[in-house]
PDB file of C-alpha atoms in Angstrom:
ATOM      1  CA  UNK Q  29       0.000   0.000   0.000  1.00 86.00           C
ATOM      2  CA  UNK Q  30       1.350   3.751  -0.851  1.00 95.00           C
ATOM      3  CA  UNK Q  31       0.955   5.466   2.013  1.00 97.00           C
ATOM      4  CA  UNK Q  32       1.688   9.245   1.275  1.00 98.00           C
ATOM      5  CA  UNK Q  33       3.086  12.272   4.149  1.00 98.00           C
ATOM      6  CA  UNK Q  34       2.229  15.685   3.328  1.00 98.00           C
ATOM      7  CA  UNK Q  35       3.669  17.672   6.351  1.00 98.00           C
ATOM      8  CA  UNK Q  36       4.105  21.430   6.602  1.00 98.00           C
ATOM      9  CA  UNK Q  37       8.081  22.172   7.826  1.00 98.00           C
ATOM     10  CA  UNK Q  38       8.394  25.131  10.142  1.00 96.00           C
ATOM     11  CA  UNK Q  39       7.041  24.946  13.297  1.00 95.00           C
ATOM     12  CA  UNK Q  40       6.303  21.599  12.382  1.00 97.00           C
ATOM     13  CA  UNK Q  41       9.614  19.602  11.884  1.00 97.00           C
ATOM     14  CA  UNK Q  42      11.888  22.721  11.550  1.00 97.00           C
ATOM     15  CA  UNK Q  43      12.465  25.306  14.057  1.00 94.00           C
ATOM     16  CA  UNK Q  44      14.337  28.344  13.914  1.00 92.00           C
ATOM     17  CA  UNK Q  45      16.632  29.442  16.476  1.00 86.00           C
ATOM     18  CA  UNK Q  46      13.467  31.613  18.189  1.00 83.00           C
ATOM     19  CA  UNK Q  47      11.305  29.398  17.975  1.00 84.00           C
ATOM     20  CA  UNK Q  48      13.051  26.450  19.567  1.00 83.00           C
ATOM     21  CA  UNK Q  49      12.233  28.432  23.077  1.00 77.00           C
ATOM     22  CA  UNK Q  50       8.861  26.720  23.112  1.00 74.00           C
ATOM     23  CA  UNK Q  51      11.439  23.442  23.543  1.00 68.00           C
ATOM     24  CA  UNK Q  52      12.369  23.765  27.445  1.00 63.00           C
ATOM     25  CA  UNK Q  53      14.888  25.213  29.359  1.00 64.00           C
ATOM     26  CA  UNK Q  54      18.733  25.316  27.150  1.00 65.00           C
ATOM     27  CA  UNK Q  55      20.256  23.194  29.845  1.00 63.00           C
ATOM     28  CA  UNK Q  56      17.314  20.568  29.149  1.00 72.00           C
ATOM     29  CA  UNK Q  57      17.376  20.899  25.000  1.00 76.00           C
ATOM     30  CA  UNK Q  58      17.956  17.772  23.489  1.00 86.00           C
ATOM     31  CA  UNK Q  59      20.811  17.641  20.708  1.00 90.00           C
ATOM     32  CA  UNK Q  60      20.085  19.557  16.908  1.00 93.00           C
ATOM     33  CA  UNK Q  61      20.828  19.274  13.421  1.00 95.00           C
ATOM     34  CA  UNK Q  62      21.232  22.538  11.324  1.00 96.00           C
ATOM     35  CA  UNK Q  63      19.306  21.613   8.469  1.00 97.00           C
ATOM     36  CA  UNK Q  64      19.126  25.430   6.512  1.00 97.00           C
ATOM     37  CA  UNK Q  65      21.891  28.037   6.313  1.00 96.00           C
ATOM     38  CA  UNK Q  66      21.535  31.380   4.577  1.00 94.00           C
ATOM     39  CA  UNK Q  67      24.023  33.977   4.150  1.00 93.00           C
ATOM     40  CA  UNK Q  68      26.733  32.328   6.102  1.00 94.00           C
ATOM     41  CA  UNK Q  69      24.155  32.011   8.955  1.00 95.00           C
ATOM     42  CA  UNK Q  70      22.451  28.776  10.573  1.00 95.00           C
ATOM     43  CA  UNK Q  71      18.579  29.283  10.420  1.00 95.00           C
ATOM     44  CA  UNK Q  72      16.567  26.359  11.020  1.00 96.00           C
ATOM     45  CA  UNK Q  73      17.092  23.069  13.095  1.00 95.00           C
ATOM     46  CA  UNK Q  74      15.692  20.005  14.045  1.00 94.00           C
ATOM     47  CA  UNK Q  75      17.110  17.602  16.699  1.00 95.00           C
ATOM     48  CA  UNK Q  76      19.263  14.524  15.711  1.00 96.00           C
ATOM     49  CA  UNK Q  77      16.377  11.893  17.039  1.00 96.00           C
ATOM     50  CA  UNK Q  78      14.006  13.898  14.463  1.00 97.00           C
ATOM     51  CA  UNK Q  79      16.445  13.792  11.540  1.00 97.00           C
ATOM     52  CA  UNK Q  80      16.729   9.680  12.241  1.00 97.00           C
ATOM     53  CA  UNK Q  81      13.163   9.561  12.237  1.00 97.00           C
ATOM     54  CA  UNK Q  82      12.655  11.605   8.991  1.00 97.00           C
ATOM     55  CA  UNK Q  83      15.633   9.522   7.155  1.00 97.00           C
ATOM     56  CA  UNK Q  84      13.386   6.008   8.309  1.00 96.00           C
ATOM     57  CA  UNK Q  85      10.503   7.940   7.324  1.00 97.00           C
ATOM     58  CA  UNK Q  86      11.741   8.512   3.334  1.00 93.00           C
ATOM     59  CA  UNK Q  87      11.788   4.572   2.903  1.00 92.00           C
ATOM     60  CA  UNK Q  88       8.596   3.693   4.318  1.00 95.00           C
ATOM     61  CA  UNK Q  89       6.279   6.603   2.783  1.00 97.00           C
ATOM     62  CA  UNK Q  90       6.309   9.528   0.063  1.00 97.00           C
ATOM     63  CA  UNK Q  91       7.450  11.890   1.757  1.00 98.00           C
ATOM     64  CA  UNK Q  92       6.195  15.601   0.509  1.00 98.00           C
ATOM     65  CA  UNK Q  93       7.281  19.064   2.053  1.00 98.00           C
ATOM     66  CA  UNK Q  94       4.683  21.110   2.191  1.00 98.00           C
ATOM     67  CA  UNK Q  95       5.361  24.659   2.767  1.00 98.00           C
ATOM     68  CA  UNK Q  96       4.325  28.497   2.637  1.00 96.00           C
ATOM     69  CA  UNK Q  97       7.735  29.181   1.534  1.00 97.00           C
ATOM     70  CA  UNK Q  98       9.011  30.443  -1.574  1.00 97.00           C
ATOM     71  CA  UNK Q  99      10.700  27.999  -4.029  1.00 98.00           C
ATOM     72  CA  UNK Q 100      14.164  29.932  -3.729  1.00 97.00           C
ATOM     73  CA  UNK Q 101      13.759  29.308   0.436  1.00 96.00           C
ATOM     74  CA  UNK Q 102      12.182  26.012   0.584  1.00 98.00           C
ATOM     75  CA  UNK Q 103      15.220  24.840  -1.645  1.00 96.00           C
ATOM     76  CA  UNK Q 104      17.861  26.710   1.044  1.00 96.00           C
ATOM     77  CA  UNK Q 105      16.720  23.539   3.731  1.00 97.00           C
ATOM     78  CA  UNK Q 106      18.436  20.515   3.395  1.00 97.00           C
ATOM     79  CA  UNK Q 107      16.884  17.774   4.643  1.00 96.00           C
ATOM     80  CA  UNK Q 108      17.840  14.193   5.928  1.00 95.00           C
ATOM     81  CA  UNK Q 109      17.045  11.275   4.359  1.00 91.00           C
ATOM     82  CA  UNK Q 110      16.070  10.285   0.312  1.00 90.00           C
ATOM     83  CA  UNK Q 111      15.219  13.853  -1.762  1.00 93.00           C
ATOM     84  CA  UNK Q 112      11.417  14.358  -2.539  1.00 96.00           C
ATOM     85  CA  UNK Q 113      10.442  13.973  -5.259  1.00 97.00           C
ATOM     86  CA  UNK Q 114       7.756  16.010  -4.927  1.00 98.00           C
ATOM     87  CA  UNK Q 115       7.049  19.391  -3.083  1.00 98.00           C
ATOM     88  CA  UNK Q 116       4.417  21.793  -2.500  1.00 98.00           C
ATOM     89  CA  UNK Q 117       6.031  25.591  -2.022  1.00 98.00           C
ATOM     90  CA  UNK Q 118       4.047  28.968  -1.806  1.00 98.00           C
ATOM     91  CA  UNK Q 119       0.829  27.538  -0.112  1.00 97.00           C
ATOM     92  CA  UNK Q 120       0.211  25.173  -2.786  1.00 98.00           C
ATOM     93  CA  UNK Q 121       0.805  27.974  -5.636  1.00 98.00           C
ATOM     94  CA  UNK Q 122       4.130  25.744  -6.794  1.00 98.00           C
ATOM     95  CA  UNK Q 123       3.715  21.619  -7.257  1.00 98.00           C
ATOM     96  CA  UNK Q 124       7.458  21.005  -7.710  1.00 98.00           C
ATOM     97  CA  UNK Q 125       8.564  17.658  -9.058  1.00 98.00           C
ATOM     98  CA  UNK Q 126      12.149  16.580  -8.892  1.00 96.00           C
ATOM     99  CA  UNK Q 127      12.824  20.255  -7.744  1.00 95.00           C
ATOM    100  CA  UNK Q 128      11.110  22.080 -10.806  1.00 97.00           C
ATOM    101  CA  UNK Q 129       7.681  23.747 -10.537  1.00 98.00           C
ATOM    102  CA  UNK Q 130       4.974  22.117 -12.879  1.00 98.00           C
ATOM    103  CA  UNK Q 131       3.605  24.494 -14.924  1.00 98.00           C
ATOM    104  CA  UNK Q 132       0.312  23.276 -15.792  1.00 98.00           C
ATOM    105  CA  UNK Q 133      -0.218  22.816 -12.177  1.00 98.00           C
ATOM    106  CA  UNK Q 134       0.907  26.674 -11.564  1.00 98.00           C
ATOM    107  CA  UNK Q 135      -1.516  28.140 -14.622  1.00 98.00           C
ATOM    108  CA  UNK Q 136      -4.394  26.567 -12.888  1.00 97.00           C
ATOM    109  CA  UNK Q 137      -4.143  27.895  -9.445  1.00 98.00           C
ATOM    110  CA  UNK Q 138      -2.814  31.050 -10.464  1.00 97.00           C
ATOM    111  CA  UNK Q 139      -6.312  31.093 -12.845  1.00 97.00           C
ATOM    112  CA  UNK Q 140      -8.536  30.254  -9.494  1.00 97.00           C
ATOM    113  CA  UNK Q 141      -7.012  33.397  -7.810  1.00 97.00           C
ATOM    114  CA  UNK Q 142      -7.810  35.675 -11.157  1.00 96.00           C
ATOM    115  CA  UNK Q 143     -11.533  34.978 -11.121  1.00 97.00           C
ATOM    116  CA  UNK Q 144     -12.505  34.260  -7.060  1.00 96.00           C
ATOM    117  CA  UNK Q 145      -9.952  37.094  -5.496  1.00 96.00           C
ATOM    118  CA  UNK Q 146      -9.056  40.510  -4.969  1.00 97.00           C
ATOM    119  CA  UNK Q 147      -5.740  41.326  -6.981  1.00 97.00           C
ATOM    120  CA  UNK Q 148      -2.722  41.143  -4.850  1.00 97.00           C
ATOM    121  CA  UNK Q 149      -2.018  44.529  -5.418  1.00 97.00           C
ATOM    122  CA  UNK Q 150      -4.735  45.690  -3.894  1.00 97.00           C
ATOM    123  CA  UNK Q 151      -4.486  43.746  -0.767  1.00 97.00           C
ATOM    124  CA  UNK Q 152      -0.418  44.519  -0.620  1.00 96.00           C
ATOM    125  CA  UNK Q 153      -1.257  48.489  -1.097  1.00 96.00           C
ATOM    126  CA  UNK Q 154      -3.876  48.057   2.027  1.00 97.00           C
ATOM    127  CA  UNK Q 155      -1.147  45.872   3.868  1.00 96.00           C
ATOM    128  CA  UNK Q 156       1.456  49.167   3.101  1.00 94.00           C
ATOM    129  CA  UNK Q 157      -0.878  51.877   4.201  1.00 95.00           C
ATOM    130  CA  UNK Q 158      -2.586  50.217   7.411  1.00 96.00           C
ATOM    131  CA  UNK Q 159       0.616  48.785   8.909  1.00 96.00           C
ATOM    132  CA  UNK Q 160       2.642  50.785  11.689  1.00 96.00           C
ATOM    133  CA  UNK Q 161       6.050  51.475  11.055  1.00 95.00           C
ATOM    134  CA  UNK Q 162       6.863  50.959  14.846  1.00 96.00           C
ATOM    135  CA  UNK Q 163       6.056  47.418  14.898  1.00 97.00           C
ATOM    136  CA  UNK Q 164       6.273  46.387  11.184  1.00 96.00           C
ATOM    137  CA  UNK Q 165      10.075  45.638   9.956  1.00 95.00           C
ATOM    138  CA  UNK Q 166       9.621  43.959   6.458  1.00 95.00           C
ATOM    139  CA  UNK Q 167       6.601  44.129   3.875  1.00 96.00           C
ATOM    140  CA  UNK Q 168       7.126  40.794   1.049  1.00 96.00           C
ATOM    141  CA  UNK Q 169       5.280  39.700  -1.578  1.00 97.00           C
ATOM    142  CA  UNK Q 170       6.125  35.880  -2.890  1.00 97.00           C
ATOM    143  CA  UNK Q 171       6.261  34.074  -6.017  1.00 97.00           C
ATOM    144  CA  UNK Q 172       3.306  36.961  -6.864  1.00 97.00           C
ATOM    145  CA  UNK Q 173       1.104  34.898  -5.451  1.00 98.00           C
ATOM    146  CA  UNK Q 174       0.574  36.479  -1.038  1.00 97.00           C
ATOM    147  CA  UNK Q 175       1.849  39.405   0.835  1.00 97.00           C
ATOM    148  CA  UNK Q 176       3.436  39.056   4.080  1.00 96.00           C
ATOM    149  CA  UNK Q 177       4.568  41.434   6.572  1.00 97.00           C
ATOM    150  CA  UNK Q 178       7.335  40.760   9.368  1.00 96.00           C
ATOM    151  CA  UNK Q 179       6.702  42.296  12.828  1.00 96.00           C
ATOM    152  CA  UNK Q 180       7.965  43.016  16.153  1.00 95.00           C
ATOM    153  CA  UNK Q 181       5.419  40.525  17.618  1.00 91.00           C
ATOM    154  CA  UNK Q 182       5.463  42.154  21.105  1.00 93.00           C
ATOM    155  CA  UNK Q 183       4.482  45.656  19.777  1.00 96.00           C
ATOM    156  CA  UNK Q 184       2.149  43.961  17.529  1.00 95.00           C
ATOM    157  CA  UNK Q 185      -1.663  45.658  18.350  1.00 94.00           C
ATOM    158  CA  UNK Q 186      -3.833  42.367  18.368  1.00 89.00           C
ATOM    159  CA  UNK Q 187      -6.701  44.412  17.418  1.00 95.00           C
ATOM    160  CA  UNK Q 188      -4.642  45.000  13.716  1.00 96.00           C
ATOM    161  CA  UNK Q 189      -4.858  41.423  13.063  1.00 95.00           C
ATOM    162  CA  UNK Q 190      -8.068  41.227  14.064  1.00 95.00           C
ATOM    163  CA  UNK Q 191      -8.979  44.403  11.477  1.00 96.00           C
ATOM    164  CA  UNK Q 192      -7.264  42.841   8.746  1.00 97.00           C
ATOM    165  CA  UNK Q 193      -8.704  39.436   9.071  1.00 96.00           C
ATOM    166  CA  UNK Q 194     -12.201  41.182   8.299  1.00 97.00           C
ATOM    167  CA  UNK Q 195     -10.899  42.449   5.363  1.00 97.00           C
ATOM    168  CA  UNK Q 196      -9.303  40.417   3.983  1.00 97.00           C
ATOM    169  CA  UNK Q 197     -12.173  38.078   4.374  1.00 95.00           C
ATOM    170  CA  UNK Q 198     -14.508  40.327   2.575  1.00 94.00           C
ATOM    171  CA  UNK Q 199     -11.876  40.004  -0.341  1.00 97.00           C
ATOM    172  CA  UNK Q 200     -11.749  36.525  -0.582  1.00 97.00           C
ATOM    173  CA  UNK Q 201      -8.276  36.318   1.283  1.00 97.00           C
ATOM    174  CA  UNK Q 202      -7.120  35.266   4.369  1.00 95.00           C
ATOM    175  CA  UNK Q 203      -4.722  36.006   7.078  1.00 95.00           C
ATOM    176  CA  UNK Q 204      -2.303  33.610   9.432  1.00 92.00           C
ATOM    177  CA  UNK Q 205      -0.038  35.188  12.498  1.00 92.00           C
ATOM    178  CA  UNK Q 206       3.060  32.441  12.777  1.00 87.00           C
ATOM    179  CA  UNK Q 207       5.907  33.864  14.492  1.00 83.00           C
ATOM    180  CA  UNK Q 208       7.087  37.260  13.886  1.00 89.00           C
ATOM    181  CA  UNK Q 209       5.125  37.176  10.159  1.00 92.00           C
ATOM    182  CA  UNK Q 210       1.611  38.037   8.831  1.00 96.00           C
ATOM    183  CA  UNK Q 211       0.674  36.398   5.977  1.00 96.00           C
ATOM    184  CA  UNK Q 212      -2.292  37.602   3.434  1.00 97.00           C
ATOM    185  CA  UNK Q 213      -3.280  34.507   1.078  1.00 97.00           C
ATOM    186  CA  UNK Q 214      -5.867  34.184  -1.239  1.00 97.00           C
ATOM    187  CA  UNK Q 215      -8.471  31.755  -0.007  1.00 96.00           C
ATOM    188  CA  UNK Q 216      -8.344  29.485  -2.734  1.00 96.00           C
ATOM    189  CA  UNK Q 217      -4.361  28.749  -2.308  1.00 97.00           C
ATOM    190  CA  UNK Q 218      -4.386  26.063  -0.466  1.00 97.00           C
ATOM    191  CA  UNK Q 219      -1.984  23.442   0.137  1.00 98.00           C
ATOM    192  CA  UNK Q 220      -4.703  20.769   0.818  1.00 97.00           C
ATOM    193  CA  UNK Q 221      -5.873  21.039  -3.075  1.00 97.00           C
ATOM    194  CA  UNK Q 222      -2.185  20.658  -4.175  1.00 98.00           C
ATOM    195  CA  UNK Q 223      -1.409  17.522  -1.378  1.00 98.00           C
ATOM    196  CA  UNK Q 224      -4.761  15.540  -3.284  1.00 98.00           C
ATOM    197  CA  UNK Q 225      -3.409  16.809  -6.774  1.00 98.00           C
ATOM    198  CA  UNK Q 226      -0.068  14.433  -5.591  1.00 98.00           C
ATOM    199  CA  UNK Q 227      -1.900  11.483  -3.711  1.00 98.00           C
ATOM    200  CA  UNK Q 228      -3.885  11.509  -7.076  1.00 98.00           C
ATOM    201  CA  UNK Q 229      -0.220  10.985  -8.723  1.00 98.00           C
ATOM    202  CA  UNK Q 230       1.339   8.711  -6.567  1.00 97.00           C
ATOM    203  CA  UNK Q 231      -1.587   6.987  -6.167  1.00 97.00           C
ATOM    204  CA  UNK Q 232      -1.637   6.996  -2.535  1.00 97.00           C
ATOM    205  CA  UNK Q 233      -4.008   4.852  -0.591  1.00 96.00           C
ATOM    206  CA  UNK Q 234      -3.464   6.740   2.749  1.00 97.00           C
ATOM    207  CA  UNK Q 235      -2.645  10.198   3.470  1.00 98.00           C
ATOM    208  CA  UNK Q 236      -1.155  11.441   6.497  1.00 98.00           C
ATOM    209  CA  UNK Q 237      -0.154  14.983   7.486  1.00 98.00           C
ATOM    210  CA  UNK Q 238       0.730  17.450  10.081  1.00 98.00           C
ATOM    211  CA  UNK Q 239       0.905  21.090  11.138  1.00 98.00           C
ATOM    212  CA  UNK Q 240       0.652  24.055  13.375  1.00 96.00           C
ATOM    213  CA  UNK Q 241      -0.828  26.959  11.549  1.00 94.00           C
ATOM    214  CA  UNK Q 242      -3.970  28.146  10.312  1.00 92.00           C
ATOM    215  CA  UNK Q 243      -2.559  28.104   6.474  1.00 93.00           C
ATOM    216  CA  UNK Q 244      -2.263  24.008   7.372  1.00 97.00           C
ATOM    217  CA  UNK Q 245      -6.069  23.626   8.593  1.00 96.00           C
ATOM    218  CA  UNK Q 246      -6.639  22.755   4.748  1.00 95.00           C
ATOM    219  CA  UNK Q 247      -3.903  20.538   4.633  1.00 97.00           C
ATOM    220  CA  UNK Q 248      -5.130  18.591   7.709  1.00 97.00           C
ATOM    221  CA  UNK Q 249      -8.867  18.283   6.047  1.00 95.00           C
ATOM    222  CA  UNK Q 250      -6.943  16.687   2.880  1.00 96.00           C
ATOM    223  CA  UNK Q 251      -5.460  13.887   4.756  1.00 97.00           C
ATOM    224  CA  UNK Q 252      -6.852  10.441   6.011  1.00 97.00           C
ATOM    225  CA  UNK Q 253      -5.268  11.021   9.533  1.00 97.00           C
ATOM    226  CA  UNK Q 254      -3.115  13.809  10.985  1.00 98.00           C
ATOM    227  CA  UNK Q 255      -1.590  15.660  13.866  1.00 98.00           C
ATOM    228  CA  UNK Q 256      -1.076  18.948  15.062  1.00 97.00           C
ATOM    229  CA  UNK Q 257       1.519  20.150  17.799  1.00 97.00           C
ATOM    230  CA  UNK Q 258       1.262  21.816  20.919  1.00 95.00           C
ATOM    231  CA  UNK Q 259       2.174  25.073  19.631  1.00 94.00           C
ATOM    232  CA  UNK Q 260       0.724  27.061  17.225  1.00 93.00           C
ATOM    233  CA  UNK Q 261      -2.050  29.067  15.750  1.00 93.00           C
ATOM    234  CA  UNK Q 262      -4.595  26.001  15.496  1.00 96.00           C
ATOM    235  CA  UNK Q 263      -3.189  24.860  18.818  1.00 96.00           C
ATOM    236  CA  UNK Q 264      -4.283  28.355  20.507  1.00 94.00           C
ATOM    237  CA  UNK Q 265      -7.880  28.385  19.186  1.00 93.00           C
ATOM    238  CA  UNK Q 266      -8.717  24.949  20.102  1.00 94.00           C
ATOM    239  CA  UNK Q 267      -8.970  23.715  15.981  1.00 94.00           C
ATOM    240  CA  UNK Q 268      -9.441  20.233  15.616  1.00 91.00           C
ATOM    241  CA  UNK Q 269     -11.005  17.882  13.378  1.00 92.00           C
ATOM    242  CA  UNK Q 270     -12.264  13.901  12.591  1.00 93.00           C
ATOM    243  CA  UNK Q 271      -9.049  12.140  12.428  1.00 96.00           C
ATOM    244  CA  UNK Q 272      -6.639  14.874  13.442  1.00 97.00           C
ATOM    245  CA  UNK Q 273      -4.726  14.222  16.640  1.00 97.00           C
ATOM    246  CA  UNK Q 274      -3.907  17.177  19.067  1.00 97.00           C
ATOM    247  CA  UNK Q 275      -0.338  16.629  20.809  1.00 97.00           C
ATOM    248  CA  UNK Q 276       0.412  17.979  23.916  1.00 95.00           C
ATOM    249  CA  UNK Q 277       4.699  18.353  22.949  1.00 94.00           C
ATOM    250  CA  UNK Q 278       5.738  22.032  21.776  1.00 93.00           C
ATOM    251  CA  UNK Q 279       8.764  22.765  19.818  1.00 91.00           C
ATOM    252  CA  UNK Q 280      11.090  20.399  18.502  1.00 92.00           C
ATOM    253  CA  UNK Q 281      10.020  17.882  20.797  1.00 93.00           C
ATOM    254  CA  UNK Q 282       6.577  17.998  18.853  1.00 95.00           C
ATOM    255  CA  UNK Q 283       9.006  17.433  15.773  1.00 96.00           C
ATOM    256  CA  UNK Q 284      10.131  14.264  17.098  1.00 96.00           C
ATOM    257  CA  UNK Q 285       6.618  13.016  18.220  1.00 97.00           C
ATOM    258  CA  UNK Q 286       5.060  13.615  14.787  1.00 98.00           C
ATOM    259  CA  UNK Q 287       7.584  11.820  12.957  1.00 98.00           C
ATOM    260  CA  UNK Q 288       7.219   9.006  15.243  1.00 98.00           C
ATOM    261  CA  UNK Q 289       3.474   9.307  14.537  1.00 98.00           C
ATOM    262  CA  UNK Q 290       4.288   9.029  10.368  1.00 98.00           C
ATOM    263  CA  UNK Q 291       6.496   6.530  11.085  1.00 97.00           C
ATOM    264  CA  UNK Q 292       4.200   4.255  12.797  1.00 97.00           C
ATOM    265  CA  UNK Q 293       1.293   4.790  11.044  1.00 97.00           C
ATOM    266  CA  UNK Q 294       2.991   4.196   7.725  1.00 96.00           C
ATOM    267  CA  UNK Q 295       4.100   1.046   8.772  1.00 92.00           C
ATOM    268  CA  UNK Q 296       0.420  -0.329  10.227  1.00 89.00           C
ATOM    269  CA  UNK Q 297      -1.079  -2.394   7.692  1.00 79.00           C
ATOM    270  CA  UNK Q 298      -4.375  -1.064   6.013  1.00 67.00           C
TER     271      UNK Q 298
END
């Protein structure tokens, strides 16, 4: 049987250096891989149990990143164990087999956003005018596809997020806090429609998945059984749903625990 993981990476397996506080105390933290570097600088890490896990993991299942990132900084992460062969980048926007983004795949979502959403320019412009320069650092927009803003969380008014949410929603777009970044995406970029386009490809006969964020609720819908951490946007509000497991590990602990989860579900017969 083909069983198939589709599992969002940061604050899911990967963690940066900030985020792998939600871990426990530094004299406690268990040992960690560097898995991306950029500009001469470690980013993002995962501990050594988690990269075992992920390498046993790449023989039993097909194994597909699924990511908000860009294409240019999903492919800055190098991860343990057999190379994908496929990958979902940009919130489903990019299907990328053997590294390179299908392009049939990319015309038809990019199609979807034309005729069901507000342009991008017009959400970006609102995202440029509304946000505070005291508390907002960065202003993005990837693959031409969302806008994203990055924040000094603690400054951060909730209320904002809040505002914008309404709007965007009005607009056919929707907004995600994870970390110190914002993120405006078109409703209809998902990665849950791009995770059944590749079960439909591989032919998978079980899907499992896993993530933290609000952009992976989707994702978790499109799979057969799944988990979320302890951390997390979904975490926070309480999100669940049939067949989606909520773990009580945060950080790269919660790494470990949902590999371990893959790994044994992979292996149970059907």
């Amino acid at each position: 049987m083909t069983v198939m993981v589709a599992s969002d990476l940061d604050r899911t397996l990967i963690y940066s250096a900030g985020a792998l506080a939600l871990t426990m105390p530094d004299a406690r933290a268990p040992r960690l891989l560097c898995v991306e570097v950029h500009e001469s600088r470690p980013l993002s890490y995962l501990t050594e149990t988690a990269a075992a896990l992920l390498t046993e993991l790449g023989d039993a299942a097909v194994f597909v990143p699924t990511t908000t990132r860009t294409r240019k900084q999903y492919l800055r992460i190098n991860l343990p164990g057999p190379q994908p062969e496929y990958a979902i980048c940009a919130n489903g926007g990019h299907l990328l087999v053997d590294g390179v983004s299908d392009a049939d795949w990319h015309r038809r979502v990019t199609a979807r956003l034309a005729a069901e959403c507000a342009p991008l320019a017009e959400v970006r412009e609102h995202l440029l005018r509304s946000a505070d320069p005291v508390w907002a650092r960065k202003h993005r927009v990837a693959e031409d596809l969302f806008a994203y803003l990055v924040v000094e969380r603690e400054l951060l008014p909730e209320q904002w997020v809040k505002e914008l949410a309404g709007w965007a929603q009005g607009r056919g777009w929707t907004v995600s806090l994870q970390g110190r970044k914002i993120y405006a995406v078109p409703r209809p970029l998902t990665k849950g429609a791009a995770v059944r386009e590749v079960a439909r490809r591989t032919g998978a006969e079980r899907v499992l998945g896993a993530g933290d964020s609000l952009l992976d609720a989707d994702l978790l819908a499109a799979v057969d059984r799944g988990w979320r951490p302890g951390h997390g946007e979904l975490a926070e509000s309480g999100w669940t749903a049939p067949g989606i497991s909520a773990l009580p590990e945060r950080g790269v602990l919660a790494g470990e625990r949902i590999l371990r989860e893959f790994l044994a579900a992979a292996r149970r017969p059907a």
